[in-house]
């Protein structure tokens, strides 16, 4: 790796793992974290979980897995430019969505409602739960025993009522201090990735059109540049070129503005980063344009009647599964019946959250369709 900045996270200034282990040989602590995440069961399940489109709606749409890979790619490239810890950004990016339910945000909202009397359900917290507790692969510990800084990056938000359970990881939410720049960067990489791939998938699906997008300033500006440079280009290639150049503009802007912020804040250590205001960010103009694009996607794609219909089915599926399991825990696989005895409804939430889209659909049929076994 290129030389790290003094304020970057490194194996030397890391707060380490909950359970101490021998240092890795031939790779850094954060490469080891990344490797553990890639080998986890939850990571493989991301292939069959919804980003915006449900898995069976088409083979070419992003899934949570390809989304996470794009977040990692964008994050690593920016980290390298900012002399931050690329391996840590990659680990956070690959793990950031591990706790997502099937069916994307509709699934998360439904499960959160089902769990409202039992502490609620938050996908960020669930991602942490996956890497801290739910993965069962190692002899010496539950979970993946990741470094503090990887866990800190995964826990982007948490509801106030759940802070107390988190120990030292929750402190920053009480003290209102900032996570590492690597965590901040992974967060922005997520935003850059989904805004752009949702434009791409939205156009591919036909739910949004190029005409509509021409009203969005960042898109129309880049589209005009591409049209001027390549006057005769098939539409699909034009879209790719436009999205590609938007990602490039956003990444470049983020690097420049963050470099400026870091310089102005005069920070020289990781400790100083925690106490400084958030230092990773876009310039004011790009920030405004990003918000405009987000609003466009919300109004025209995420609230498109076909997406809303699918979300409604997803909600119904999650609610019925949860209600049935709650009414009779004997419907749960034996492993979760045992967990239920110790953890109550949390065990049902863990079971449902771990499902892929197609597993949830199958489980629904097994429970409610007489011809299924
Ligand atoms: Mg994400």
XYZ file of N, CA and C in Angstrom, residues 26 87 129 145 219 224 318:
21
model
N 1.799 -11.859 6.464
C 1.709 -11.603 5.020
C 0.523 -10.757 4.603
N -7.514 -0.891 2.594
C -8.034 -2.202 3.031
C -9.202 -2.044 3.993
N -24.359 -7.040 14.017
C -24.725 -8.301 14.680
C -24.241 -9.521 13.878
N -14.984 -11.588 14.681
C -13.964 -10.941 15.532
C -13.169 -9.909 14.739
N -26.973 15.137 -14.394
C -27.094 14.180 -15.491
C -27.060 14.896 -16.838
N -24.762 16.053 -22.070
C -24.416 17.007 -23.127
C -22.945 16.878 -23.515
N -43.060 -10.414 4.577
C -42.302 -10.340 5.836
C -43.259 -10.348 7.043
